[in-house]
CSV table of C-alpha atoms in Angstrom, one decimal:
chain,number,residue,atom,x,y,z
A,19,UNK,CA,11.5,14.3,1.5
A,20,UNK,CA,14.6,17.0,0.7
A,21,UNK,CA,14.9,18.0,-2.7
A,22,UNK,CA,16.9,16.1,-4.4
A,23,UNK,CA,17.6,13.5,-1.9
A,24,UNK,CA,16.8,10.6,-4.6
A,25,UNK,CA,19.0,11.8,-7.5
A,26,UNK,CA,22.1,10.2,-5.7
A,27,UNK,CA,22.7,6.6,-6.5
A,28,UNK,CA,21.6,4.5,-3.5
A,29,UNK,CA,23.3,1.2,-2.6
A,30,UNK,CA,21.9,-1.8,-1.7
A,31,UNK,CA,24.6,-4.0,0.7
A,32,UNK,CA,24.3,-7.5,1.6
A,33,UNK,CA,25.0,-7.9,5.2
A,34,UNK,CA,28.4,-8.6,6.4
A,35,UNK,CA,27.5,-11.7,8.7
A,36,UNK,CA,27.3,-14.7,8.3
A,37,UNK,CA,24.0,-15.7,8.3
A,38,UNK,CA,22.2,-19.0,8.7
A,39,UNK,CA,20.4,-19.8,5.4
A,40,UNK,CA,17.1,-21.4,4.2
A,41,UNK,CA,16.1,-22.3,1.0
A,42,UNK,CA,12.6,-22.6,-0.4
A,43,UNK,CA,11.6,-23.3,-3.9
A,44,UNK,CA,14.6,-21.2,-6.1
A,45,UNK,CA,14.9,-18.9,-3.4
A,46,UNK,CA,17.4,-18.4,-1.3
A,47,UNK,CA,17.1,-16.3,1.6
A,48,UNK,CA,19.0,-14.9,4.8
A,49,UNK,CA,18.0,-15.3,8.4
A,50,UNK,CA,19.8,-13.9,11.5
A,51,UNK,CA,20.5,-10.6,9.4
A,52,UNK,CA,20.9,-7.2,11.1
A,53,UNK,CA,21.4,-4.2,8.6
A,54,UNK,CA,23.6,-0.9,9.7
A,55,UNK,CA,21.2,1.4,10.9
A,56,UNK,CA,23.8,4.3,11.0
A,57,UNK,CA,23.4,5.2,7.1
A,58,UNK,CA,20.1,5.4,6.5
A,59,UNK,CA,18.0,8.3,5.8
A,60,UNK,CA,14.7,7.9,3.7
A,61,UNK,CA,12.4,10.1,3.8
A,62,UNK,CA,8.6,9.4,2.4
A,63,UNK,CA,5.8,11.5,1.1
A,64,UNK,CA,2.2,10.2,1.8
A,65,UNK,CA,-0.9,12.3,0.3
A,66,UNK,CA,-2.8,11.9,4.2
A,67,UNK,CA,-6.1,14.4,2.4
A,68,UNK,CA,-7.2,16.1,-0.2
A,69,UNK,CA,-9.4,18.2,-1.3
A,70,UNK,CA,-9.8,20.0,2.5
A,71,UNK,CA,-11.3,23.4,2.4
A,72,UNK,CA,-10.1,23.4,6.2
A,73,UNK,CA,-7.6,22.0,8.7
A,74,UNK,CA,-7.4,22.4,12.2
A,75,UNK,CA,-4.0,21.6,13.7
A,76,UNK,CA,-2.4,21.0,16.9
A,77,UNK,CA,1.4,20.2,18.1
A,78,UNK,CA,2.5,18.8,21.2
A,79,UNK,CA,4.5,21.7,22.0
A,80,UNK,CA,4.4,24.8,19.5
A,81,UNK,CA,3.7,24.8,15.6
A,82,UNK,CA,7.0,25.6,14.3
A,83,UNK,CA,5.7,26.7,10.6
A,84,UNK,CA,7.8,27.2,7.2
A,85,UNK,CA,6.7,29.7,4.0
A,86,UNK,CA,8.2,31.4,1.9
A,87,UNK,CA,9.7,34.1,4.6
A,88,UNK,CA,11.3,31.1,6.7
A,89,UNK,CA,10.7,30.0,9.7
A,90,UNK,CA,8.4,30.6,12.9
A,91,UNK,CA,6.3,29.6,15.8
A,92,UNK,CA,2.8,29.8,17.2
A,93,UNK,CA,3.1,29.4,21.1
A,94,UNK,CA,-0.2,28.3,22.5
A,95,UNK,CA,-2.6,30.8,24.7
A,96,UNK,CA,-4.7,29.5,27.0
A,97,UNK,CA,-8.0,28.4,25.2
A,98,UNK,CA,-6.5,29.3,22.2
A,99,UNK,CA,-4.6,26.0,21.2
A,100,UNK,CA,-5.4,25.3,17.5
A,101,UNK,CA,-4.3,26.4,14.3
A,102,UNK,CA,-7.0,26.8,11.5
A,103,UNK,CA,-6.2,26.8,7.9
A,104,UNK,CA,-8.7,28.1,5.8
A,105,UNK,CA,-8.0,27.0,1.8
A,106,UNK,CA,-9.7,30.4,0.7
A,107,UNK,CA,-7.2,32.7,2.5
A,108,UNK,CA,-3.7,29.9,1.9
A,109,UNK,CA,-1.5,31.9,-0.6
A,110,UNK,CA,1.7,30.0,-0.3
A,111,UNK,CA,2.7,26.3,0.8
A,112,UNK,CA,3.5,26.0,4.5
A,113,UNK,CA,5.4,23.2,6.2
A,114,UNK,CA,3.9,22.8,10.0
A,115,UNK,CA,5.6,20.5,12.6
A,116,UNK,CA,6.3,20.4,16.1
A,117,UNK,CA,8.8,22.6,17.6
A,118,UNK,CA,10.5,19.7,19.5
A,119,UNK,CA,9.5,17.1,17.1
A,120,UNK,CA,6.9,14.9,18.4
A,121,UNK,CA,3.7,14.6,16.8
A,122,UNK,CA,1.3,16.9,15.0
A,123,UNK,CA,-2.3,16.7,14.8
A,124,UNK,CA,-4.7,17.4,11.6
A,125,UNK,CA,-7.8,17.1,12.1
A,126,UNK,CA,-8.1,14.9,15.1
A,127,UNK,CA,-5.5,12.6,14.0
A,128,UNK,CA,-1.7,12.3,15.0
A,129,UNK,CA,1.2,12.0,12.5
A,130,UNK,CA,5.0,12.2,13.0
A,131,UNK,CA,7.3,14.3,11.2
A,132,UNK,CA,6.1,16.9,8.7
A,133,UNK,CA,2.7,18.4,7.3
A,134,UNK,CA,3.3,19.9,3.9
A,135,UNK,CA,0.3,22.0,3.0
A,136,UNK,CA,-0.5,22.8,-0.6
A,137,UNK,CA,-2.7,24.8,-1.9
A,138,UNK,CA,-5.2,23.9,-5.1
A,139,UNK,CA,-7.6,26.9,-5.6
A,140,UNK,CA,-10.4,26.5,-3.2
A,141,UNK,CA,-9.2,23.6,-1.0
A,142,UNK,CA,-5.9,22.2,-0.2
A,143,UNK,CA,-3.9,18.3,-0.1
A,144,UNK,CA,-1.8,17.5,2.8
A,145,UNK,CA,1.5,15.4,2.5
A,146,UNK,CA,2.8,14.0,5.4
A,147,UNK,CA,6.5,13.5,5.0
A,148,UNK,CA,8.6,11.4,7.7
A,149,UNK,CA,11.2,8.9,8.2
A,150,UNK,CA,10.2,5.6,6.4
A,151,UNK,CA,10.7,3.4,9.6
A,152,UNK,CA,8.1,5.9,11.5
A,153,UNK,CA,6.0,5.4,8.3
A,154,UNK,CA,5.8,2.1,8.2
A,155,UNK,CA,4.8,2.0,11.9
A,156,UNK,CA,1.4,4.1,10.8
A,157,UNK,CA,1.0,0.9,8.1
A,158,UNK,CA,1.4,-2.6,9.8
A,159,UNK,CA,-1.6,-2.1,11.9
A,160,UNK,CA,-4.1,-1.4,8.5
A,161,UNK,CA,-3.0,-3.6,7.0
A,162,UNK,CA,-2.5,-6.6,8.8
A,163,UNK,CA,-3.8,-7.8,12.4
A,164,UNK,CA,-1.5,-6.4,15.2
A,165,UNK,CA,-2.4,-9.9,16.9
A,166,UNK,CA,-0.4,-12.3,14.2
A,167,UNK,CA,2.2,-14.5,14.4
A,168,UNK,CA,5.8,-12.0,14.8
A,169,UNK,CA,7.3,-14.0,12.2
A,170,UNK,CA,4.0,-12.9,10.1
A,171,UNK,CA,4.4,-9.5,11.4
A,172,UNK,CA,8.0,-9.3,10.1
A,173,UNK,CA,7.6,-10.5,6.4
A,174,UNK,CA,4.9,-8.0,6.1
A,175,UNK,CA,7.0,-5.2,7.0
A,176,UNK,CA,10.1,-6.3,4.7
A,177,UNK,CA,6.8,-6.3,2.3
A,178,UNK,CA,6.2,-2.8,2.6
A,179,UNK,CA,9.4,-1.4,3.0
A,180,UNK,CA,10.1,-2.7,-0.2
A,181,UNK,CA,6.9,-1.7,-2.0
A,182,UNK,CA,7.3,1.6,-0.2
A,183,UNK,CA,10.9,2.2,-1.9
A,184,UNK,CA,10.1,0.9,-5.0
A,185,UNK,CA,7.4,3.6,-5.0
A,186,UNK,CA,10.1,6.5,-4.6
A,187,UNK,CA,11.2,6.1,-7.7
A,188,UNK,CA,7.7,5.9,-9.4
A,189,UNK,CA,6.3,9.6,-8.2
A,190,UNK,CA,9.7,11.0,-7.4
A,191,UNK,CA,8.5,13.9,-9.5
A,192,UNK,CA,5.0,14.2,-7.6
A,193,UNK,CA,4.5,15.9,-4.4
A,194,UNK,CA,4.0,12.7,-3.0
A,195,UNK,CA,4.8,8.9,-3.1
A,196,UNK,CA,1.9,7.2,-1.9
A,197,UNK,CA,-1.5,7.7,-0.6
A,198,UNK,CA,-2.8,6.5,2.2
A,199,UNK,CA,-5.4,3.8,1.3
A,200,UNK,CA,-5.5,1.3,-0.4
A,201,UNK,CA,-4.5,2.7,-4.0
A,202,UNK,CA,-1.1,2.7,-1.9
A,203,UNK,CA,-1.0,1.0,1.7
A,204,UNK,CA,-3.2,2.3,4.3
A,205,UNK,CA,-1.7,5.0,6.6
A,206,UNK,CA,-2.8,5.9,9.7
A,207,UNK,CA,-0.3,8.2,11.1
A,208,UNK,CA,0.9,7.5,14.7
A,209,UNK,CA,-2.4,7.3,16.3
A,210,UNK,CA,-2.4,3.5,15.0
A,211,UNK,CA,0.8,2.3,15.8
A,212,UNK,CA,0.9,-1.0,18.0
A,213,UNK,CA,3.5,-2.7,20.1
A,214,UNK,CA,3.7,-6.0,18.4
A,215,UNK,CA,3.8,-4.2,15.1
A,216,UNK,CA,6.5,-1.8,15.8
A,217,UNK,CA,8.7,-4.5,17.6
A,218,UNK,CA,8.4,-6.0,13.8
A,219,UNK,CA,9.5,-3.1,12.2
A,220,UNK,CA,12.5,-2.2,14.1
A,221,UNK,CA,13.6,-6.2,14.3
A,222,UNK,CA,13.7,-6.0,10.0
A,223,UNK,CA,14.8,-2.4,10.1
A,224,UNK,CA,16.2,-1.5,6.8
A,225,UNK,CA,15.5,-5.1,5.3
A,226,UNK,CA,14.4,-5.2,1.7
A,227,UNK,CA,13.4,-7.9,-0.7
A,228,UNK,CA,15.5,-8.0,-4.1
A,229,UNK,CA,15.7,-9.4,-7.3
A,230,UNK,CA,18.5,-9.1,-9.7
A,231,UNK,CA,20.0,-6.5,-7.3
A,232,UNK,CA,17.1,-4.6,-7.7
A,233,UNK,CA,14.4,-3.6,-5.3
A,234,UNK,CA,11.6,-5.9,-6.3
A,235,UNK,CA,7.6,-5.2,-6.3
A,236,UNK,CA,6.2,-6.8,-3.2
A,237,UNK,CA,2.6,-6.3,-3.9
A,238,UNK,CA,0.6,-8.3,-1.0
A,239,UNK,CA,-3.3,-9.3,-0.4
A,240,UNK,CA,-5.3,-10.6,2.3
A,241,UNK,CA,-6.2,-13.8,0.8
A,242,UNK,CA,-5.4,-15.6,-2.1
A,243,UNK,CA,-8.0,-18.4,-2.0
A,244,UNK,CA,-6.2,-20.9,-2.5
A,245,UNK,CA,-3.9,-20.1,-5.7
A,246,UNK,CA,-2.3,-16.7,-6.7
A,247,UNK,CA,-2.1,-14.3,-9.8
A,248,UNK,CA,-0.1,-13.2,-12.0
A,249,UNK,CA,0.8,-9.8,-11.9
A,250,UNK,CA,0.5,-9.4,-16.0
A,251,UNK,CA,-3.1,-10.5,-16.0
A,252,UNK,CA,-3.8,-7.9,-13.1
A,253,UNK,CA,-1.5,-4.5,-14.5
A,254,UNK,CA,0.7,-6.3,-17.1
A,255,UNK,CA,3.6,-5.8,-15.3
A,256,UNK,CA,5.4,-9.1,-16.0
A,257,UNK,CA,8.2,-10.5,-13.4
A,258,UNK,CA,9.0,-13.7,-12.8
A,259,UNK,CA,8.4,-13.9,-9.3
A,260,UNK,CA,4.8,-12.6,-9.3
A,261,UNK,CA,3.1,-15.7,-11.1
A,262,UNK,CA,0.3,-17.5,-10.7
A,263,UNK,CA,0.9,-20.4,-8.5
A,264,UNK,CA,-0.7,-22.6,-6.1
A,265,UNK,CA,-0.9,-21.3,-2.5
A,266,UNK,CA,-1.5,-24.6,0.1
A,267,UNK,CA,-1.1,-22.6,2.9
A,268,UNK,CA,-3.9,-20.3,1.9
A,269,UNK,CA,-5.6,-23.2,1.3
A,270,UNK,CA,-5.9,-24.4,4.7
A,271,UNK,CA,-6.5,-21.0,6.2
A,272,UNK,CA,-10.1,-20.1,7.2
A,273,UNK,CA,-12.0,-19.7,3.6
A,274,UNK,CA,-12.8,-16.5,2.4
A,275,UNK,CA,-16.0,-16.9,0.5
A,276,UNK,CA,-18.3,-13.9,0.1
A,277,UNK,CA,-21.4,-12.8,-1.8
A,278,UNK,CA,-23.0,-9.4,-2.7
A,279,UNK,CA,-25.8,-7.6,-4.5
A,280,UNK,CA,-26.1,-4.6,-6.0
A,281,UNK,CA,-28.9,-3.2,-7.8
A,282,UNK,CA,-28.3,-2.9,-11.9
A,283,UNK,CA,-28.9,1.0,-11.3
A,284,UNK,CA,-26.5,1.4,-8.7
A,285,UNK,CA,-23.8,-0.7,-10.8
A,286,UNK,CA,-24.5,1.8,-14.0
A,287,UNK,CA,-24.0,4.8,-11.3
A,288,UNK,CA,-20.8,3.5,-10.2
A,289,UNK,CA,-19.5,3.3,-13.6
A,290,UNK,CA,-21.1,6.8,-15.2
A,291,UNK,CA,-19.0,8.0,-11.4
A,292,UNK,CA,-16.2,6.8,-13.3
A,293,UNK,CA,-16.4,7.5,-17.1
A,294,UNK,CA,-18.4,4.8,-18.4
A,295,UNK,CA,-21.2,5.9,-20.0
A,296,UNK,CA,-23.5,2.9,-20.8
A,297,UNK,CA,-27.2,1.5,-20.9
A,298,UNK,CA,-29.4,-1.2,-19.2
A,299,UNK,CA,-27.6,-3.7,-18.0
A,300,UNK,CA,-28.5,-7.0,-19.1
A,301,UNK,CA,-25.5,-8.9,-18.3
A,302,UNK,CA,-22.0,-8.9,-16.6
A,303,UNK,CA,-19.8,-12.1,-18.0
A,304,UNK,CA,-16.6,-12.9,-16.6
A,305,UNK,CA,-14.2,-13.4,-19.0
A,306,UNK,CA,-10.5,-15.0,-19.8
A,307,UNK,CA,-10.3,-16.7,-16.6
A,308,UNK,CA,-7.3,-18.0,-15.8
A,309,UNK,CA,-4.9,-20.9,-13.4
A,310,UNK,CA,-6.2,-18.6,-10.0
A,311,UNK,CA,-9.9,-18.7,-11.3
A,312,UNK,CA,-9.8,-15.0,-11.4
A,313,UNK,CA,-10.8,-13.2,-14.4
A,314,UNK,CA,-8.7,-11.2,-16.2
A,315,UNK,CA,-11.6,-9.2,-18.3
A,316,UNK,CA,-15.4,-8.3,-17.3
A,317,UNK,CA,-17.7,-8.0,-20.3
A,318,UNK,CA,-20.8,-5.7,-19.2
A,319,UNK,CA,-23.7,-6.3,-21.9
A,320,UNK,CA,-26.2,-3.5,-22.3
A,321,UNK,CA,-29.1,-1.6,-24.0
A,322,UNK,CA,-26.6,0.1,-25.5
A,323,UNK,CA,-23.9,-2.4,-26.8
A,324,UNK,CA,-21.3,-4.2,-25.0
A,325,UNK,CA,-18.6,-2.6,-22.9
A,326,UNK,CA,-15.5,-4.5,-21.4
A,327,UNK,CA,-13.0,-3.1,-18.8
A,328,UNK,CA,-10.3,-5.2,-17.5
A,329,UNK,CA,-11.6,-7.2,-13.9
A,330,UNK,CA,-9.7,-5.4,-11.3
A,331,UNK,CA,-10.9,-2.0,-12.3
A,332,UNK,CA,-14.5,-2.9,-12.3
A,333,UNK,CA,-13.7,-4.8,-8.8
A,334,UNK,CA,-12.2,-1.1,-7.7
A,335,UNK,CA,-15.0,1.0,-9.4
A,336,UNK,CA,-17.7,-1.0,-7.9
A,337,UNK,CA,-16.2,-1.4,-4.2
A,338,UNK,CA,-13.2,-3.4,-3.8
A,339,UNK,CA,-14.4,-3.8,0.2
A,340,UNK,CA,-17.7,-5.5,-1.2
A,341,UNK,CA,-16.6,-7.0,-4.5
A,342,UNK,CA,-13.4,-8.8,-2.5
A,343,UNK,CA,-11.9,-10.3,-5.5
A,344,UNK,CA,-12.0,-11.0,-9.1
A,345,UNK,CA,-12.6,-15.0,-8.7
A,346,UNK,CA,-16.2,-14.5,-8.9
A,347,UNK,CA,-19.1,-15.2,-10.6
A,348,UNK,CA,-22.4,-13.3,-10.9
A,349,UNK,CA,-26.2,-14.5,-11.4
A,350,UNK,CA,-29.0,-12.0,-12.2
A,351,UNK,CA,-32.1,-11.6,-10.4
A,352,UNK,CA,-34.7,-8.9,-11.5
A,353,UNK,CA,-32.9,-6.2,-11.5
A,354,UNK,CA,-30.3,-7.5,-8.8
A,355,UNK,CA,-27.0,-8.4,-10.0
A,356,UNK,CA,-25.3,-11.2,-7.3
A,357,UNK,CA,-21.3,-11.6,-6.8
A,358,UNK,CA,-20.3,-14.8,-5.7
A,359,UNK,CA,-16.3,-15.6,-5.4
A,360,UNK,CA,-13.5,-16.5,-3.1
A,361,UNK,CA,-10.5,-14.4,-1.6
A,362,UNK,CA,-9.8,-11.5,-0.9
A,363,UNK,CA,-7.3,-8.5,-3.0
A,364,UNK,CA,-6.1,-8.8,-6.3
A,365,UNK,CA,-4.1,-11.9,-5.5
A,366,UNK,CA,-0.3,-10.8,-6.5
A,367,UNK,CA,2.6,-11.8,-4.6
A,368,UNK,CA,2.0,-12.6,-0.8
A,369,UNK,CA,-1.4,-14.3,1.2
A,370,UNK,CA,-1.3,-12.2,4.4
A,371,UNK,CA,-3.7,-15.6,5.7
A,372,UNK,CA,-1.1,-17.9,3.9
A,373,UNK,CA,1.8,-15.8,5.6
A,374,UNK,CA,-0.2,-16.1,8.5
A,375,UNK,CA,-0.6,-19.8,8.4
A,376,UNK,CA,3.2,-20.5,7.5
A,377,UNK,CA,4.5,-18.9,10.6
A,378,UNK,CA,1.8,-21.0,12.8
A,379,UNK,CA,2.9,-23.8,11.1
A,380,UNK,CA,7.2,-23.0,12.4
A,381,UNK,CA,8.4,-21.4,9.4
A,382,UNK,CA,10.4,-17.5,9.4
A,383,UNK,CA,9.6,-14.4,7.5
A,384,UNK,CA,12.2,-15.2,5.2
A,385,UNK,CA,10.6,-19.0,4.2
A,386,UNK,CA,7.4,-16.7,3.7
A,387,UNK,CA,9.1,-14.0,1.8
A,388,UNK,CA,10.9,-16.9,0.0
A,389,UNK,CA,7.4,-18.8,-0.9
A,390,UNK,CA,5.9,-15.8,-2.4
A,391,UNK,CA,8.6,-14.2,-3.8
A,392,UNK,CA,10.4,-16.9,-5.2
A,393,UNK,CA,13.9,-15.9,-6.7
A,394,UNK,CA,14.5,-13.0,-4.7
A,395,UNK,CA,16.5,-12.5,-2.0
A,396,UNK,CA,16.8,-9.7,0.8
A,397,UNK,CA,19.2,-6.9,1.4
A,398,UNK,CA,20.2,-4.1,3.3
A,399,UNK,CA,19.7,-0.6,2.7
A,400,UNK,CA,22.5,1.6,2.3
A,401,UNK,CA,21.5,5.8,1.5
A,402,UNK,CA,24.2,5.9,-1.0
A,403,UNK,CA,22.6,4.3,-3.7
A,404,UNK,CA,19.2,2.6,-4.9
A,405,UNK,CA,19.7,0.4,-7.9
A,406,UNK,CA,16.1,1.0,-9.2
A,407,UNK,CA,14.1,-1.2,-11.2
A,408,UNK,CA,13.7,0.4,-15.0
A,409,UNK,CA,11.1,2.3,-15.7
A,410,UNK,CA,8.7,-0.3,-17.6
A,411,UNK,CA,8.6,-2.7,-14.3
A,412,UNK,CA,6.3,-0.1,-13.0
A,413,UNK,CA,2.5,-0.7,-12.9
């Protein structure tokens, strides 16, 4: 991203045609839109590594390389067709991309655009900054089958788009706007981009959800189980169009039921890992459960007292890839502690199974945008002007 490129104002356009419309719930939304791709140039950040002690690099063509003294090239020799970075001998930040543009390899893996690398004493983090249409095309395929439905395909990347740009504003004073997992979206770089996927990117280019002329907060999940959550219970971030509400299309998708173990030690590890300090466990109670089933608090019992952390970050300390949601319940066993639930993510804002279902069943990525965003409406991005949400509608 250039310095500075966010400070302007950036406006958000309705399209100038006119569209056919459908309405779902309080939402009304626009289909048949195409958004002026001659204005647009957003840039985004994404933390790809850090803590490397060292890199190696490769570029299609040359390195082209930027520090302090400006610019210059490494032309390949025969045999001798990698750049190494070593974190003890980086004094300065260096920008590396290829000299005709295409893509750059770190590591063994490809990304577009540009490598910013930074050092941080003895190792270094590595910030891949590009286009966000060649961004998203590194997302779609983590985060959602490349084998879907189109129409499923598109609503997921109006989705990110927006949760990507809502994100510029939150870290615009970072060296980077999102990571690349799950903390974020998951980022691949171009080495994961798909066909179907990309064709869904450029047929929504530039199209972003709204609400109140503002870009909304499209957080997403694989699978609600059958009813979502409100966002305030997860991150207290209260909007109206991320409540709790019945979901009948996750409903009918394949269930997501899951169960897991995990030893009482290994559960006290994973919370000492992150700053809880506490005894024997003797019992781990779900608590304030609300409409979705989910709970909004877990109280841990122990030798030592009683501990409780709020659900989703005891679903992310213990493995959110194992513990799948926070509509569970547990049984002890010896020393075994078992999770039972249903779904899978924290359960705000869109099903990717009940987006998935909606678009077998006939209806567009609007009507799915529409269902789980209800109120909102989608726009066009102009880069003039963002009308930002304020400050407090971040997580």
């Amino acid at each position: 991203m250039k310095k500075g490129k966010f400070t302007a104002i950036i406006i958000l356009i309705l399209s100038t045609l006119m569209p056919v419309e459908h309405t779902m719930g309080n939402s009304t939304f626009q289909s048949e839109k195409t958004c002026n791709k001659s204005e647009r140039n957003i840039d985004v950040r994404v933390l790809i590594q850090s803590g490397a002690e060292i890199v190696k690099v490769k570029a299609h063509n040359a390195i082209k390389i930027k520090g302090k003294n400006g610019y210059y090239s490494i032309l390949y020799q025969e045999g001798k067709d990698t750049l190494t970075i070593n974190a003890k001998d980086l004094k300065e930040e260096l920008y590396l991309s290829d000299t005709n543009g295409e893509t750059v390899s770190i590591n063994g893996k490809l990304y577009r655009g540009t490598l910013r690398i930074i050092p941080r004493g003895e190792s270094m983090e590595i910030v891949n900054i590009l286009p966000l249409e060649d961004y998203l095309r590194g997302v779609l395929p983590l985060e959602i089958s490349h084998k879907w439905p189109p129409e499923t395909l598109k609503a997921q990347a109006v989705a990110s788009r927006t949760f990507t740009i809502h994100n510029l504003k939150t870290n615009i004073k970072g060296d980077y706007d999102l990571q690349a997992n799950i903390l974020s979206q998951a980022y691949g770089g171009a080495g994961v981009e798909k066909e179907t996927t990309d064709r869904a990117i450029k047929e929504t280019e530039g199209m972003v959800v709204l609400h109140d002329n503002k870009i909304a907060l499209t957080y997403f999940h694989a699978h609600s189980g059958g009813y979502t959550e409100d966002a305030k219970r997860v991150w207290s971030v209260d909007l109206p169009y991320l409540r709790s509400m019945p979901d009948k299309y996750t409903e009918i998708a394949p269930p997501m039921d899951w169960t897991y173990t995990l030893s009482e030690e290994t559960i006290r590890d994973l919370l000492k890992k992150n700053g809880k300090l506490i005894g024997y466990i003797e019992a781990i109670i779900p608590e304030d459960i609300g409409p979705s089933g989910r709970a909004r608090l877990i109280k841990i019992v122990h030798s030592e007292g009683e501990t409780t952390i709020s659900s989703n970050t005891f679903r992310l300390y213990l493995n959110p890839l194992l513990i799948k949601s926070t509509n569970f319940n547990v049984e002890k066993k010896d020393n075994n502690f078992t999770f039972k639930g249903k779904g899978f993510g924290h359960g705000v804002g869109m099903s990717q199974w009940g987006a998935y279902v909606m678009a077998k069943e006939g209806y567009s990525f609007t009507d799915i945008l529409s269902f789980y965003y209800p109120g909102t409406e989608i726009s066009c991005i102009n880069e003039t002007t963002i009308d930002y949400p304020s400050d407090d509608e971040h997580q």
